[in-house]
């Protein structure tokens, strides 16, 4: 070893630099030797996360780690970008407005092209082919109210909302494609400030007459099971919300088998399928993994 290298090795500043680098490396997210699939914290997301995981396992010898119930889009996005998860399913309208902060666009192809371009350029993330169904926001009321007041659309309901109480999930109240814009589009006013709660509690609150309208999802199983009515968005306020897997390009390069799973799932799920799986879990209290296995068997996956 030369004298110069010896001096560098024992230089206090150099030692501090090496220690700092070691700390940064220790704080980096772990890189497991298997894919990690994430999901947000509601039933449909768990179903879709499980579907991705099972299909990857079926198309490879890989063991997939599940990291579900990751709160909302923001947490999932941060986990994806940091490498703590390798994929999750997002909805195109949510990706456009809530994640990528782009203006509202109501053309499905345009939205898909925009988010594909931006995820690739900003984050090196691939937007895979849509799974086949759309899950838009749905403003839901009790069936008895819809029948007695002869309500089918949001425009018709607007004159009654000043006497109603609204229940929403935590994201919907603030999202750019959520309550503020919807209220402006339809002139909606309510008897009190919206009640925010976990998505799973919205239907209980509606049934218990604690609220009179909820911001739910169009593929929720309880809408049909409980005889509720999703009011038509007759002014076409909401953007398209096609379900699409988001996958890190690094993960696709590391495990090419993931692409085989994505190809197999493209266009395979209808809104009817999704409602049935959601209801099997929420209404019949079945295990999500079993529900997904059954769906895959019936569809030759």
PDB file of N, CA, C and O in Angstrom, residues 187-258:
ATOM      1  N   UNK A 187     -73.957  21.513  -8.561  1.00  0.00           N
ATOM      2  CA  UNK A 187     -74.547  22.426  -7.592  1.00  0.00           C
ATOM      3  C   UNK A 187     -74.984  21.727  -6.319  1.00  0.00           C
ATOM      4  O   UNK A 187     -76.007  22.089  -5.720  1.00  0.00           O
ATOM      5  N   UNK A 188     -74.202  20.749  -5.880  1.00  0.00           N
ATOM      6  CA  UNK A 188     -74.575  19.975  -4.695  1.00  0.00           C
ATOM      7  C   UNK A 188     -74.267  20.735  -3.414  1.00  0.00           C
ATOM      8  O   UNK A 188     -73.173  21.263  -3.236  1.00  0.00           O
ATOM      9  N   UNK A 189     -75.246  20.788  -2.526  1.00  0.00           N
ATOM     10  CA  UNK A 189     -75.064  21.327  -1.177  1.00  0.00           C
ATOM     11  C   UNK A 189     -75.672  20.321  -0.211  1.00  0.00           C
ATOM     12  O   UNK A 189     -76.650  19.651  -0.539  1.00  0.00           O
ATOM     13  N   UNK A 190     -75.091  20.228   0.987  1.00  0.00           N
ATOM     14  CA  UNK A 190     -75.550  19.236   1.949  1.00  0.00           C
ATOM     15  C   UNK A 190     -75.873  19.891   3.281  1.00  0.00           C
ATOM     16  O   UNK A 190     -75.462  21.030   3.561  1.00  0.00           O
ATOM     17  N   UNK A 191     -76.594  19.164   4.121  1.00  0.00           N
ATOM     18  CA  UNK A 191     -77.065  19.702   5.389  1.00  0.00           C
ATOM     19  C   UNK A 191     -75.934  19.943   6.377  1.00  0.00           C
ATOM     20  O   UNK A 191     -76.074  20.749   7.305  1.00  0.00           O
ATOM     21  N   UNK A 192     -74.823  19.248   6.196  1.00  0.00           N
ATOM     22  CA  UNK A 192     -73.673  19.389   7.106  1.00  0.00           C
ATOM     23  C   UNK A 192     -72.410  19.038   6.342  1.00  0.00           C
ATOM     24  O   UNK A 192     -72.465  18.575   5.203  1.00  0.00           O
ATOM     25  N   UNK A 193     -71.288  19.274   6.980  1.00  0.00           N
ATOM     26  CA  UNK A 193     -70.016  18.890   6.367  1.00  0.00           C
ATOM     27  C   UNK A 193     -69.986  17.377   6.161  1.00  0.00           C
ATOM     28  O   UNK A 193     -70.584  16.623   6.946  1.00  0.00           O
ATOM     29  N   UNK A 194     -69.331  16.901   5.116  1.00  0.00           N
ATOM     30  CA  UNK A 194     -69.294  15.457   4.870  1.00  0.00           C
ATOM     31  C   UNK A 194     -68.692  14.694   6.045  1.00  0.00           C
ATOM     32  O   UNK A 194     -67.771  15.176   6.701  1.00  0.00           O
ATOM     33  N   UNK A 195     -69.221  13.515   6.288  1.00  0.00           N
ATOM     34  CA  UNK A 195     -68.645  12.619   7.287  1.00  0.00           C
ATOM     35  C   UNK A 195     -67.628  11.733   6.594  1.00  0.00           C
ATOM     36  O   UNK A 195     -67.963  11.018   5.645  1.00  0.00           O
ATOM     37  N   UNK A 196     -66.382  11.798   7.022  1.00  0.00           N
ATOM     38  CA  UNK A 196     -65.335  10.973   6.425  1.00  0.00           C
ATOM     39  C   UNK A 196     -65.132   9.721   7.267  1.00  0.00           C
ATOM     40  O   UNK A 196     -65.145   9.769   8.497  1.00  0.00           O
ATOM     41  N   UNK A 197     -64.924   8.589   6.565  1.00  0.00           N
ATOM     42  CA  UNK A 197     -64.760   7.309   7.263  1.00  0.00           C
ATOM     43  C   UNK A 197     -64.093   6.321   6.319  1.00  0.00           C
ATOM     44  O   UNK A 197     -63.968   6.579   5.114  1.00  0.00           O
ATOM     45  N   UNK A 198     -63.649   5.211   6.866  1.00  0.00           N
ATOM     46  CA  UNK A 198     -63.104   4.147   6.034  1.00  0.00           C
ATOM     47  C   UNK A 198     -64.158   3.698   5.036  1.00  0.00           C
ATOM     48  O   UNK A 198     -65.363   3.673   5.344  1.00  0.00           O
ATOM     49  N   UNK A 199     -63.685   3.299   3.858  1.00  0.00           N
ATOM     50  CA  UNK A 199     -64.625   2.912   2.802  1.00  0.00           C
ATOM     51  C   UNK A 199     -65.547   1.779   3.242  1.00  0.00           C
ATOM     52  O   UNK A 199     -66.715   1.740   2.872  1.00  0.00           O
ATOM     53  N   UNK A 200     -65.029   0.860   4.032  1.00  0.00           N
ATOM     54  CA  UNK A 200     -65.836  -0.271   4.466  1.00  0.00           C
ATOM     55  C   UNK A 200     -66.990   0.109   5.379  1.00  0.00           C
ATOM     56  O   UNK A 200     -67.935  -0.673   5.545  1.00  0.00           O
ATOM     57  N   UNK A 201     -66.933   1.296   5.976  1.00  0.00           N
ATOM     58  CA  UNK A 201     -67.988   1.720   6.908  1.00  0.00           C
ATOM     59  C   UNK A 201     -69.098   2.520   6.227  1.00  0.00           C
ATOM     60  O   UNK A 201     -70.150   2.754   6.825  1.00  0.00           O
ATOM     61  N   UNK A 202     -68.868   2.940   4.989  1.00  0.00           N
ATOM     62  CA  UNK A 202     -69.840   3.799   4.320  1.00  0.00           C
ATOM     63  C   UNK A 202     -71.207   3.132   4.184  1.00  0.00           C
ATOM     64  O   UNK A 202     -72.240   3.769   4.419  1.00  0.00           O
ATOM     65  N   UNK A 203     -71.228   1.871   3.812  1.00  0.00           N
ATOM     66  CA  UNK A 203     -72.508   1.194   3.601  1.00  0.00           C
ATOM     67  C   UNK A 203     -73.260   0.992   4.911  1.00  0.00           C
ATOM     68  O   UNK A 203     -74.490   1.081   4.943  1.00  0.00           O
ATOM     69  N   UNK A 204     -72.527   0.722   5.976  1.00  0.00           N
ATOM     70  CA  UNK A 204     -73.184   0.595   7.286  1.00  0.00           C
ATOM     71  C   UNK A 204     -73.835   1.918   7.681  1.00  0.00           C
ATOM     72  O   UNK A 204     -74.958   1.943   8.189  1.00  0.00           O
ATOM     73  N   UNK A 205     -73.105   3.014   7.452  1.00  0.00           N
ATOM     74  CA  UNK A 205     -73.653   4.327   7.801  1.00  0.00           C
ATOM     75  C   UNK A 205     -74.885   4.652   6.975  1.00  0.00           C
ATOM     76  O   UNK A 205     -75.854   5.229   7.482  1.00  0.00           O
ATOM     77  N   UNK A 206     -74.887   4.274   5.704  1.00  0.00           N
ATOM     78  CA  UNK A 206     -76.047   4.529   4.847  1.00  0.00           C
ATOM     79  C   UNK A 206     -77.239   3.701   5.297  1.00  0.00           C
ATOM     80  O   UNK A 206     -78.368   4.217   5.394  1.00  0.00           O
ATOM     81  N   UNK A 207     -77.026   2.441   5.583  1.00  0.00           N
ATOM     82  CA  UNK A 207     -78.116   1.571   6.045  1.00  0.00           C
ATOM     83  C   UNK A 207     -78.687   2.032   7.381  1.00  0.00           C
ATOM     84  O   UNK A 207     -79.885   1.926   7.624  1.00  0.00           O
ATOM     85  N   UNK A 208     -77.797   2.542   8.233  1.00  0.00           N
ATOM     86  CA  UNK A 208     -78.226   2.978   9.566  1.00  0.00           C
ATOM     87  C   UNK A 208     -78.807   4.387   9.566  1.00  0.00           C
ATOM     88  O   UNK A 208     -79.111   4.926  10.631  1.00  0.00           O
ATOM     89  N   UNK A 209     -78.968   4.990   8.396  1.00  0.00           N
ATOM     90  CA  UNK A 209     -79.509   6.353   8.248  1.00  0.00           C
ATOM     91  C   UNK A 209     -78.654   7.405   8.955  1.00  0.00           C
ATOM     92  O   UNK A 209     -79.163   8.461   9.331  1.00  0.00           O
ATOM     93  N   UNK A 210     -77.369   7.093   9.124  1.00  0.00           N
ATOM     94  CA  UNK A 210     -76.452   8.104   9.653  1.00  0.00           C
ATOM     95  C   UNK A 210     -76.055   9.101   8.570  1.00  0.00           C
ATOM     96  O   UNK A 210     -75.685  10.234   8.860  1.00  0.00           O
ATOM     97  N   UNK A 211     -76.104   8.636   7.321  1.00  0.00           N
ATOM     98  CA  UNK A 211     -75.913   9.493   6.146  1.00  0.00           C
ATOM     99  C   UNK A 211     -76.966   9.104   5.122  1.00  0.00           C
ATOM    100  O   UNK A 211     -77.614   8.055   5.242  1.00  0.00           O
ATOM    101  N   UNK A 212     -77.140   9.962   4.117  1.00  0.00           N
ATOM    102  CA  UNK A 212     -78.183   9.726   3.116  1.00  0.00           C
ATOM    103  C   UNK A 212     -77.634   9.490   1.716  1.00  0.00           C
ATOM    104  O   UNK A 212     -78.357   9.060   0.818  1.00  0.00           O
ATOM    105  N   UNK A 213     -76.362   9.784   1.521  1.00  0.00           N
ATOM    106  CA  UNK A 213     -75.676   9.527   0.258  1.00  0.00           C
ATOM    107  C   UNK A 213     -74.223   9.224   0.581  1.00  0.00           C
ATOM    108  O   UNK A 213     -73.664   9.807   1.517  1.00  0.00           O
ATOM    109  N   UNK A 214     -73.640   8.311  -0.184  1.00  0.00           N
ATOM    110  CA  UNK A 214     -72.225   8.001   0.023  1.00  0.00           C
ATOM    111  C   UNK A 214     -71.497   8.041  -1.317  1.00  0.00           C
ATOM    112  O   UNK A 214     -72.081   7.784  -2.371  1.00  0.00           O
ATOM    113  N   UNK A 215     -70.216   8.390  -1.245  1.00  0.00           N
ATOM    114  CA  UNK A 215     -69.342   8.310  -2.411  1.00  0.00           C
ATOM    115  C   UNK A 215     -68.676   6.944  -2.389  1.00  0.00           C
ATOM    116  O   UNK A 215     -67.729   6.714  -1.638  1.00  0.00           O
ATOM    117  N   UNK A 216     -69.207   6.039  -3.195  1.00  0.00           N
ATOM    118  CA  UNK A 216     -68.736   4.658  -3.206  1.00  0.00           C
ATOM    119  C   UNK A 216     -68.070   4.349  -4.542  1.00  0.00           C
ATOM    120  O   UNK A 216     -67.671   5.250  -5.269  1.00  0.00           O
ATOM    121  N   UNK A 217     -67.949   3.070  -4.844  1.00  0.00           N
ATOM    122  CA  UNK A 217     -67.337   2.622  -6.093  1.00  0.00           C
ATOM    123  C   UNK A 217     -68.335   1.788  -6.884  1.00  0.00           C
ATOM    124  O   UNK A 217     -69.083   0.990  -6.307  1.00  0.00           O
ATOM    125  N   UNK A 218     -68.318   1.934  -8.194  1.00  0.00           N
ATOM    126  CA  UNK A 218     -69.350   1.310  -9.025  1.00  0.00           C
ATOM    127  C   UNK A 218     -69.312  -0.208  -8.998  1.00  0.00           C
ATOM    128  O   UNK A 218     -70.315  -0.854  -9.312  1.00  0.00           O
ATOM    129  N   UNK A 219     -68.170  -0.805  -8.632  1.00  0.00           N
ATOM    130  CA  UNK A 219     -68.078  -2.265  -8.596  1.00  0.00           C
ATOM    131  C   UNK A 219     -68.269  -2.832  -7.191  1.00  0.00           C
ATOM    132  O   UNK A 219     -68.023  -4.023  -6.974  1.00  0.00           O
ATOM    133  N   UNK A 220     -68.681  -2.016  -6.248  1.00  0.00           N
ATOM    134  CA  UNK A 220     -68.913  -2.510  -4.884  1.00  0.00           C
ATOM    135  C   UNK A 220     -70.046  -3.535  -4.870  1.00  0.00           C
ATOM    136  O   UNK A 220     -71.136  -3.282  -5.400  1.00  0.00           O
ATOM    137  N   UNK A 221     -69.791  -4.669  -4.225  1.00  0.00           N
ATOM    138  CA  UNK A 221     -70.804  -5.708  -4.128  1.00  0.00           C
ATOM    139  C   UNK A 221     -72.061  -5.296  -3.393  1.00  0.00           C
ATOM    140  O   UNK A 221     -73.173  -5.669  -3.794  1.00  0.00           O
ATOM    141  N   UNK A 222     -71.974  -4.523  -2.293  1.00  0.00           N
ATOM    142  CA  UNK A 222     -73.179  -4.196  -1.511  1.00  0.00           C
ATOM    143  C   UNK A 222     -74.228  -3.379  -2.260  1.00  0.00           C
ATOM    144  O   UNK A 222     -75.387  -3.347  -1.838  1.00  0.00           O
ATOM    145  N   UNK A 223     -73.876  -2.707  -3.350  1.00  0.00           N
ATOM    146  CA  UNK A 223     -74.873  -1.887  -4.051  1.00  0.00           C
ATOM    147  C   UNK A 223     -76.047  -2.753  -4.477  1.00  0.00           C
ATOM    148  O   UNK A 223     -77.214  -2.444  -4.190  1.00  0.00           O
ATOM    149  N   UNK A 224     -75.755  -3.852  -5.134  1.00  0.00           N
ATOM    150  CA  UNK A 224     -76.830  -4.751  -5.564  1.00  0.00           C
ATOM    151  C   UNK A 224     -77.335  -5.585  -4.399  1.00  0.00           C
ATOM    152  O   UNK A 224     -78.551  -5.767  -4.239  1.00  0.00           O
ATOM    153  N   UNK A 225     -76.423  -6.087  -3.575  1.00  0.00           N
ATOM    154  CA  UNK A 225     -76.825  -6.984  -2.490  1.00  0.00           C
ATOM    155  C   UNK A 225     -77.766  -6.308  -1.503  1.00  0.00           C
ATOM    156  O   UNK A 225     -78.667  -6.951  -0.949  1.00  0.00           O
ATOM    157  N   UNK A 226     -77.595  -5.008  -1.271  1.00  0.00           N
ATOM    158  CA  UNK A 226     -78.412  -4.284  -0.294  1.00  0.00           C
ATOM    159  C   UNK A 226     -79.553  -3.496  -0.939  1.00  0.00           C
ATOM    160  O   UNK A 226     -80.254  -2.750  -0.256  1.00  0.00           O
ATOM    161  N   UNK A 227     -79.730  -3.646  -2.235  1.00  0.00           N
ATOM    162  CA  UNK A 227     -80.834  -2.960  -2.911  1.00  0.00           C
ATOM    163  C   UNK A 227     -80.653  -1.456  -2.974  1.00  0.00           C
ATOM    164  O   UNK A 227     -81.630  -0.703  -2.942  1.00  0.00           O
ATOM    165  N   UNK A 228     -79.399  -0.999  -3.089  1.00  0.00           N
ATOM    166  CA  UNK A 228     -79.114   0.428  -3.160  1.00  0.00           C
ATOM    167  C   UNK A 228     -79.125   0.894  -4.620  1.00  0.00           C
ATOM    168  O   UNK A 228     -79.174   0.080  -5.542  1.00  0.00           O
ATOM    169  N   UNK A 229     -79.049   2.201  -4.809  1.00  0.00           N
ATOM    170  CA  UNK A 229     -79.071   2.764  -6.162  1.00  0.00           C
ATOM    171  C   UNK A 229     -77.866   3.682  -6.353  1.00  0.00           C
ATOM    172  O   UNK A 229     -77.647   4.603  -5.557  1.00  0.00           O
ATOM    173  N   UNK A 230     -77.105   3.400  -7.420  1.00  0.00           N
ATOM    174  CA  UNK A 230     -76.003   4.281  -7.820  1.00  0.00           C
ATOM    175  C   UNK A 230     -76.563   5.288  -8.824  1.00  0.00           C
ATOM    176  O   UNK A 230     -77.022   4.911  -9.899  1.00  0.00           O
ATOM    177  N   UNK A 231     -76.542   6.552  -8.463  1.00  0.00           N
ATOM    178  CA  UNK A 231     -77.104   7.590  -9.328  1.00  0.00           C
ATOM    179  C   UNK A 231     -76.221   7.805 -10.557  1.00  0.00           C
ATOM    180  O   UNK A 231     -75.001   7.795 -10.459  1.00  0.00           O
ATOM    181  N   UNK A 232     -76.866   8.008 -11.690  1.00  0.00           N
ATOM    182  CA  UNK A 232     -76.132   8.216 -12.931  1.00  0.00           C
ATOM    183  C   UNK A 232     -75.403   9.562 -12.912  1.00  0.00           C
ATOM    184  O   UNK A 232     -75.967  10.584 -12.505  1.00  0.00           O
ATOM    185  N   UNK A 233     -74.165   9.532 -13.362  1.00  0.00           N
ATOM    186  CA  UNK A 233     -73.367  10.750 -13.540  1.00  0.00           C
ATOM    187  C   UNK A 233     -73.769  11.348 -14.892  1.00  0.00           C
ATOM    188  O   UNK A 233     -73.037  11.283 -15.873  1.00  0.00           O
ATOM    189  N   UNK A 234     -74.967  11.943 -14.942  1.00  0.00           N
ATOM    190  CA  UNK A 234     -75.555  12.346 -16.226  1.00  0.00           C
ATOM    191  C   UNK A 234     -74.844  13.536 -16.869  1.00  0.00           C
ATOM    192  O   UNK A 234     -75.018  13.809 -18.056  1.00  0.00           O
ATOM    193  N   UNK A 235     -74.020  14.252 -16.122  1.00  0.00           N
ATOM    194  CA  UNK A 235     -73.220  15.332 -16.710  1.00  0.00           C
ATOM    195  C   UNK A 235     -71.788  14.886 -17.013  1.00  0.00           C
ATOM    196  O   UNK A 235     -70.957  15.705 -17.393  1.00  0.00           O
ATOM    197  N   UNK A 236     -71.533  13.592 -16.821  1.00  0.00           N
ATOM    198  CA  UNK A 236     -70.249  12.980 -17.177  1.00  0.00           C
ATOM    199  C   UNK A 236     -69.076  13.721 -16.545  1.00  0.00           C
ATOM    200  O   UNK A 236     -68.097  14.060 -17.203  1.00  0.00           O
ATOM    201  N   UNK A 237     -69.199  13.915 -15.251  1.00  0.00           N
ATOM    202  CA  UNK A 237     -68.141  14.618 -14.517  1.00  0.00           C
ATOM    203  C   UNK A 237     -66.893  13.745 -14.338  1.00  0.00           C
ATOM    204  O   UNK A 237     -65.772  14.210 -14.537  1.00  0.00           O
ATOM    205  N   UNK A 238     -67.096  12.491 -13.952  1.00  0.00           N
ATOM    206  CA  UNK A 238     -65.951  11.658 -13.589  1.00  0.00           C
ATOM    207  C   UNK A 238     -65.171  11.220 -14.827  1.00  0.00           C
ATOM    208  O   UNK A 238     -65.756  10.884 -15.856  1.00  0.00           O
ATOM    209  N   UNK A 239     -63.835  11.200 -14.730  1.00  0.00           N
ATOM    210  CA  UNK A 239     -63.019  10.667 -15.825  1.00  0.00           C
ATOM    211  C   UNK A 239     -63.110   9.139 -15.860  1.00  0.00           C
ATOM    212  O   UNK A 239     -63.700   8.530 -14.965  1.00  0.00           O
ATOM    213  N   UNK A 240     -62.532   8.504 -16.892  1.00  0.00           N
ATOM    214  CA  UNK A 240     -62.527   7.037 -16.919  1.00  0.00           C
ATOM    215  C   UNK A 240     -61.630   6.475 -15.820  1.00  0.00           C
ATOM    216  O   UNK A 240     -60.617   7.085 -15.465  1.00  0.00           O
ATOM    217  N   UNK A 241     -62.008   5.323 -15.305  1.00  0.00           N
ATOM    218  CA  UNK A 241     -61.228   4.680 -14.246  1.00  0.00           C
ATOM    219  C   UNK A 241     -61.007   3.206 -14.601  1.00  0.00           C
ATOM    220  O   UNK A 241     -61.488   2.305 -13.914  1.00  0.00           O
ATOM    221  N   UNK A 242     -60.274   2.972 -15.685  1.00  0.00           N
ATOM    222  CA  UNK A 242     -59.944   1.593 -16.036  1.00  0.00           C
ATOM    223  C   UNK A 242     -58.908   1.048 -15.054  1.00  0.00           C
ATOM    224  O   UNK A 242     -57.966   1.751 -14.671  1.00  0.00           O
ATOM    225  N   UNK A 243     -59.072  -0.206 -14.661  1.00  0.00           N
ATOM    226  CA  UNK A 243     -58.106  -0.841 -13.764  1.00  0.00           C
ATOM    227  C   UNK A 243     -56.894  -1.292 -14.568  1.00  0.00           C
ATOM    228  O   UNK A 243     -57.031  -2.048 -15.542  1.00  0.00           O
ATOM    229  N   UNK A 244     -55.709  -0.817 -14.161  1.00  0.00           N
ATOM    230  CA  UNK A 244     -54.475  -1.154 -14.875  1.00  0.00           C
ATOM    231  C   UNK A 244     -53.368  -1.493 -13.873  1.00  0.00           C
ATOM    232  O   UNK A 244     -53.177  -0.784 -12.888  1.00  0.00           O
ATOM    233  N   UNK A 245     -52.614  -2.560 -14.115  1.00  0.00           N
ATOM    234  CA  UNK A 245     -51.452  -2.835 -13.271  1.00  0.00           C
ATOM    235  C   UNK A 245     -50.325  -1.852 -13.562  1.00  0.00           C
ATOM    236  O   UNK A 245     -50.050  -1.524 -14.722  1.00  0.00           O
ATOM    237  N   UNK A 246     -49.689  -1.360 -12.519  1.00  0.00           N
ATOM    238  CA  UNK A 246     -48.487  -0.545 -12.619  1.00  0.00           C
ATOM    239  C   UNK A 246     -47.317  -1.399 -12.133  1.00  0.00           C
ATOM    240  O   UNK A 246     -47.370  -1.944 -11.025  1.00  0.00           O
ATOM    241  N   UNK A 247     -46.268  -1.487 -12.944  1.00  0.00           N
ATOM    242  CA  UNK A 247     -45.157  -2.380 -12.628  1.00  0.00           C
ATOM    243  C   UNK A 247     -43.827  -1.666 -12.858  1.00  0.00           C
ATOM    244  O   UNK A 247     -43.641  -1.002 -13.883  1.00  0.00           O
ATOM    245  N   UNK A 248     -42.911  -1.799 -11.928  1.00  0.00           N
ATOM    246  CA  UNK A 248     -41.573  -1.238 -12.083  1.00  0.00           C
ATOM    247  C   UNK A 248     -40.842  -1.949 -13.221  1.00  0.00           C
ATOM    248  O   UNK A 248     -40.810  -3.181 -13.281  1.00  0.00           O
ATOM    249  N   UNK A 249     -40.232  -1.173 -14.135  1.00  0.00           N
ATOM    250  CA  UNK A 249     -39.474  -1.770 -15.240  1.00  0.00           C
ATOM    251  C   UNK A 249     -38.321  -2.627 -14.718  1.00  0.00           C
ATOM    252  O   UNK A 249     -38.002  -3.669 -15.292  1.00  0.00           O
ATOM    253  N   UNK A 250     -37.720  -2.201 -13.607  1.00  0.00           N
ATOM    254  CA  UNK A 250     -36.635  -2.986 -13.013  1.00  0.00           C
ATOM    255  C   UNK A 250     -37.108  -4.382 -12.626  1.00  0.00           C
ATOM    256  O   UNK A 250     -36.396  -5.378 -12.809  1.00  0.00           O
ATOM    257  N   UNK A 251     -38.339  -4.458 -12.103  1.00  0.00           N
ATOM    258  CA  UNK A 251     -38.883  -5.760 -11.720  1.00  0.00           C
ATOM    259  C   UNK A 251     -39.154  -6.621 -12.950  1.00  0.00           C
ATOM    260  O   UNK A 251     -38.924  -7.842 -12.937  1.00  0.00           O
ATOM    261  N   UNK A 252     -39.645  -6.006 -14.034  1.00  0.00           N
ATOM    262  CA  UNK A 252     -39.908  -6.764 -15.264  1.00  0.00           C
ATOM    263  C   UNK A 252     -38.617  -7.301 -15.867  1.00  0.00           C
ATOM    264  O   UNK A 252     -38.592  -8.407 -16.427  1.00  0.00           O
ATOM    265  N   UNK A 253     -37.547  -6.539 -15.768  1.00  0.00           N
ATOM    266  CA  UNK A 253     -36.258  -7.010 -16.265  1.00  0.00           C
ATOM    267  C   UNK A 253     -35.705  -8.135 -15.398  1.00  0.00           C
ATOM    268  O   UNK A 253     -35.106  -9.095 -15.894  1.00  0.00           O
ATOM    269  N   UNK A 254     -35.937  -8.008 -14.111  1.00  0.00           N
ATOM    270  CA  UNK A 254     -35.414  -9.014 -13.180  1.00  0.00           C
ATOM    271  C   UNK A 254     -36.210 -10.306 -13.241  1.00  0.00           C
ATOM    272  O   UNK A 254     -35.647 -11.407 -13.153  1.00  0.00           O
ATOM    273  N   UNK A 255     -37.542 -10.166 -13.388  1.00  0.00           N
ATOM    274  CA  UNK A 255     -38.422 -11.336 -13.437  1.00  0.00           C
ATOM    275  C   UNK A 255     -39.330 -11.225 -14.670  1.00  0.00           C
ATOM    276  O   UNK A 255     -40.489 -10.788 -14.559  1.00  0.00           O
ATOM    277  N   UNK A 256     -38.861 -11.626 -15.849  1.00  0.00           N
ATOM    278  CA  UNK A 256     -39.678 -11.506 -17.065  1.00  0.00           C
ATOM    279  C   UNK A 256     -40.999 -12.274 -16.993  1.00  0.00           C
ATOM    280  O   UNK A 256     -41.930 -11.971 -17.748  1.00  0.00           O
ATOM    281  N   UNK A 257     -41.079 -13.241 -16.073  1.00  0.00           N
ATOM    282  CA  UNK A 257     -42.317 -14.011 -15.945  1.00  0.00           C
ATOM    283  C   UNK A 257     -43.504 -13.137 -15.552  1.00  0.00           C
ATOM    284  O   UNK A 257     -44.653 -13.503 -15.784  1.00  0.00           O
ATOM    285  N   UNK A 258     -43.231 -11.981 -14.936  1.00  0.00           N
ATOM    286  CA  UNK A 258     -44.326 -11.080 -14.561  1.00  0.00           C
ATOM    287  C   UNK A 258     -45.107 -10.659 -15.797  1.00  0.00           C
ATOM    288  O   UNK A 258     -46.344 -10.550 -15.768  1.00  0.00           O
TER     289      UNK A 258
END
